Coordinates of C-alpha atoms in Angstrom, one line a residue:
M332 CA 19.7 -2.5 -0.7
L333 CA 18.0 0.1 1.6
V334 CA 20.7 0.7 4.1
S335 CA 22.0 4.2 3.0
F336 CA 18.4 5.7 3.5
M337 CA 16.5 4.0 6.2
P338 CA 17.8 5.7 9.7
V339 CA 15.3 4.7 12.4
N340 CA 16.4 7.6 14.7
R341 CA 17.1 11.3 14.0
P342 CA 19.5 13.3 16.2
S343 CA 18.6 16.3 18.8
P344 CA 15.7 18.0 16.5
F345 CA 13.0 15.6 17.4
K346 CA 13.5 16.1 21.3
P347 CA 11.3 19.3 21.6
I348 CA 8.1 17.9 19.7
I349 CA 8.6 14.7 22.0
A350 CA 9.0 16.5 25.1
A351 CA 5.9 18.5 24.0
S352 CA 4.0 15.7 23.1
L353 CA 4.9 13.9 26.4
A354 CA 3.7 17.1 28.1
L355 CA 0.3 17.0 26.4
M356 CA -0.4 13.4 27.4
L357 CA 0.6 14.3 31.0
A358 CA -1.8 16.9 31.2
G359 CA -4.4 14.7 29.6
C360 CA -4.4 16.7 26.2
V361 CA -4.0 13.8 24.0
P362 CA -7.6 12.0 24.0
T363 CA -9.0 9.6 21.4
G364 CA -10.7 12.8 20.0
M365 CA -9.4 15.5 17.5
G366 CA -9.8 19.1 17.9
S367 CA -11.8 21.0 15.7
T368 CA -9.2 22.7 13.6
Q369 CA -6.0 21.8 12.3
V370 CA -3.1 24.6 12.0
G371 CA -0.1 22.6 11.7
Q372 CA 0.9 21.2 8.5
A373 CA -0.4 17.4 7.8
R374 CA 1.7 17.0 4.6
T375 CA 4.9 17.8 3.2
T376 CA 7.2 16.9 -0.2
L377 CA 10.6 15.2 -0.3
A378 CA 12.7 14.1 -3.1
D379 CA 12.9 17.3 -4.4
G380 CA 9.1 17.3 -4.9
A381 CA 8.5 13.9 -6.3
L382 CA 6.6 12.5 -3.5
T383 CA 4.0 14.1 -1.4
I384 CA 4.2 12.5 2.0
A385 CA 0.7 12.9 4.1
A386 CA -0.2 11.9 7.8
P387 CA -3.5 11.0 9.1
K388 CA -5.5 13.6 10.6
G389 CA -4.0 14.8 14.0
W390 CA -0.3 14.2 13.1
C391 CA 1.5 17.0 11.8
V392 CA 5.1 18.1 10.1
D393 CA 7.9 18.7 12.6
P394 CA 9.6 21.2 10.3
K395 CA 12.9 20.8 12.3
T396 CA 13.2 17.3 11.1
L397 CA 12.9 17.8 7.6
S398 CA 15.7 16.7 5.6
D399 CA 15.0 16.8 1.4
Q400 CA 17.4 15.8 -1.4
R401 CA 16.9 14.9 -4.9
N402 CA 17.2 11.5 -4.1
G403 CA 15.2 11.0 -1.2
G404 CA 14.4 12.6 2.3
F405 CA 13.3 12.3 5.8
V406 CA 10.4 13.7 8.0
L407 CA 8.9 13.3 11.5
F408 CA 5.1 13.7 12.3
G409 CA 3.7 14.2 15.9
N410 CA 0.6 15.4 17.7
C411 CA -0.5 18.8 16.0
A412 CA -1.6 20.5 18.8
A413 CA 2.1 19.8 20.4
I414 CA 3.8 21.3 17.1
S415 CA 1.6 24.2 16.5
G416 CA 1.1 25.2 20.3
N417 CA -2.3 25.6 19.6
P418 CA -4.8 23.8 22.3
D419 CA -7.5 24.0 19.6
D420 CA -5.5 22.2 17.0
A421 CA -6.3 18.6 16.0
R422 CA -4.8 15.9 18.3
A423 CA -3.4 12.5 17.2
T424 CA -5.5 9.6 18.1
E425 CA -2.8 7.5 19.4
P426 CA 0.3 8.5 21.5
A427 CA 2.9 7.9 18.9
L428 CA 5.2 9.7 16.4
L429 CA 5.1 8.7 12.4
S430 CA 8.4 9.0 10.4
A431 CA 8.8 8.5 6.7
T432 CA 12.1 8.0 4.9
V433 CA 11.8 8.3 1.3
G434 CA 14.5 6.4 -1.0
P435 CA 15.4 6.8 -4.6
P436 CA 12.9 5.5 -7.4
T437 CA 12.0 1.9 -7.3
V438 CA 13.6 -0.1 -10.1
K439 CA 11.2 -2.3 -11.9
D440 CA 11.6 -6.0 -12.7
E441 CA 9.4 -8.4 -14.5
N442 CA 7.1 -8.7 -11.5
G443 CA 6.7 -4.8 -11.2
K444 CA 8.1 -2.1 -9.0
L445 CA 8.3 -4.2 -5.8
S446 CA 6.9 -7.6 -6.2
H447 CA 6.3 -10.1 -3.3
D448 CA 9.5 -11.9 -4.0
R449 CA 11.4 -8.8 -3.7
L450 CA 10.1 -7.7 -0.3
K451 CA 10.7 -11.5 0.8
R452 CA 14.3 -10.7 0.1
M453 CA 14.5 -7.6 1.7
E454 CA 13.0 -9.3 4.9
T455 CA 15.9 -11.7 4.3
F456 CA 18.0 -8.9 4.3
F457 CA 16.9 -7.1 7.2
R458 CA 17.4 -10.5 9.4
S459 CA 21.1 -10.7 8.7
D460 CA 23.6 -8.7 10.8
I461 CA 24.0 -6.1 8.2
G462 CA 20.3 -5.4 8.0
R463 CA 19.7 -5.2 11.7
A464 CA 22.7 -2.9 12.1
A465 CA 21.1 -0.7 9.4
L466 CA 17.8 -0.8 11.4
S467 CA 19.6 0.1 14.9
R468 CA 19.4 3.4 16.5
S469 CA 23.2 2.6 17.7
G470 CA 24.4 1.0 14.5
E471 CA 25.1 -2.3 16.4
S472 CA 23.0 -5.1 15.0
S473 CA 23.2 -7.0 18.4
D474 CA 20.7 -4.2 19.7
V475 CA 17.9 -5.1 17.4
K476 CA 15.6 -8.1 17.3
I477 CA 12.9 -8.6 14.8
L478 CA 10.1 -9.8 16.7
H479 CA 7.6 -10.4 13.8
S480 CA 7.6 -9.8 9.8
E481 CA 4.8 -10.3 7.0
I482 CA 4.1 -8.8 4.0
S483 CA 0.6 -7.4 4.0
Q484 CA -1.0 -5.1 1.5
D485 CA 2.2 -4.7 -0.7
M486 CA 4.3 -3.8 2.4
L487 CA 6.7 -5.6 4.3
L488 CA 6.0 -5.1 8.1
L489 CA 8.6 -5.4 10.5
R490 CA 7.8 -5.2 14.3
I491 CA 11.2 -4.4 16.0
Q492 CA 12.7 -4.1 19.4
D493 CA 15.5 -1.7 19.4
R494 CA 17.6 -1.6 22.9
S495 CA 19.9 0.7 21.9
Q496 CA 21.2 3.4 24.5
S497 CA 21.8 6.1 22.0
G498 CA 20.5 9.2 23.7
G499 CA 18.1 9.5 20.7
P500 CA 14.5 10.1 21.2
P501 CA 12.6 8.7 24.4
V502 CA 10.2 6.5 22.2
A503 CA 9.2 2.7 22.9
Q504 CA 11.7 -0.3 22.1
I505 CA 9.1 -2.0 20.3
Y506 CA 7.7 -0.2 17.1
L507 CA 6.6 -1.0 13.8
R508 CA 7.9 -0.6 10.3
A509 CA 6.9 -0.7 6.7
I510 CA 8.7 -0.9 3.5
A511 CA 6.7 -0.4 0.5
D512 CA 6.4 1.4 -2.9
L513 CA 4.6 4.7 -2.4
G514 CA 4.5 6.7 -5.6
G515 CA 7.1 5.0 -7.3
R516 CA 9.9 5.4 -4.4
I517 CA 11.0 2.8 -1.8
T518 CA 9.7 4.5 1.1
A519 CA 10.1 3.4 4.9
L520 CA 7.6 4.2 7.2
S521 CA 7.6 4.1 11.3
V522 CA 5.0 4.2 13.8
M523 CA 7.0 4.8 17.0
P524 CA 4.9 4.6 20.4
L525 CA 6.0 7.2 23.0
K526 CA 6.3 4.7 25.7
D527 CA 6.4 0.9 25.9
G528 CA 3.1 -0.5 26.0
E529 CA 0.9 2.4 24.9
M530 CA 0.0 0.9 21.8
S531 CA -0.9 -2.6 20.9
A532 CA 0.9 -4.7 18.0
Q533 CA -2.9 -4.3 15.9
A534 CA -3.1 -0.7 16.8
Q535 CA 0.2 -0.1 15.2
K536 CA -0.4 -1.8 12.4
V537 CA -4.0 -0.2 11.7
L538 CA -1.9 3.1 11.9
I539 CA 0.8 2.5 9.7
T540 CA -1.7 1.4 6.9
R541 CA -3.6 4.6 7.5
F542 CA -0.2 6.3 7.1
A543 CA 0.3 4.5 3.7
E544 CA -3.2 5.4 2.6
A545 CA -2.8 8.6 3.2
I546 CA 0.3 9.0 1.2
R547 CA -1.1 6.9 -1.5
S548 CA -3.9 9.3 -2.0
A549 CA -1.8 12.4 -1.6
N550 CA 0.1 11.1 -4.8

């Protein structure tokens, strides 16, 4: 299934950018408007160049989090101004981190690359003990609850509560994950609010859709 390439969290390299993002928030430097220029990089390639991952304006690649192999990869996007250290850089419109985990090429069947039926089977998998353990930051299925799931615009959307105490990034317990075929690769996207209650479920859905659209446009 998708267990081997769908980590929700990453180790300590996340912490500097999250700390910087939180500092900018507390200083009132993450408004809904954006800076006039963007210095940080809004895109990168993963899976040995097979897929370009692009984020909406205001989110930039944290180079410390990049992991790129031939069959997949991972990247985290944070507030551009926090990453570049340039107060004039573009700023994220929402207080959230974005992540993308790229897997191997999508296998075609009689219904295409990632049909509605296959997404439904994935949904069933992620509701199982093994599936919830794969989503958990701690690796424990008991720490994860799937609050809502739906298939929208050829994506499986999972609204997840992760109560893990793993020492990972200080992001909200509740976040949104999407599974989709992007550029011929099974890809997992996440919108992770920096604090519980900072983003509504609808705002997270809008942002993850924009994220997927940015990747599709880049490929």
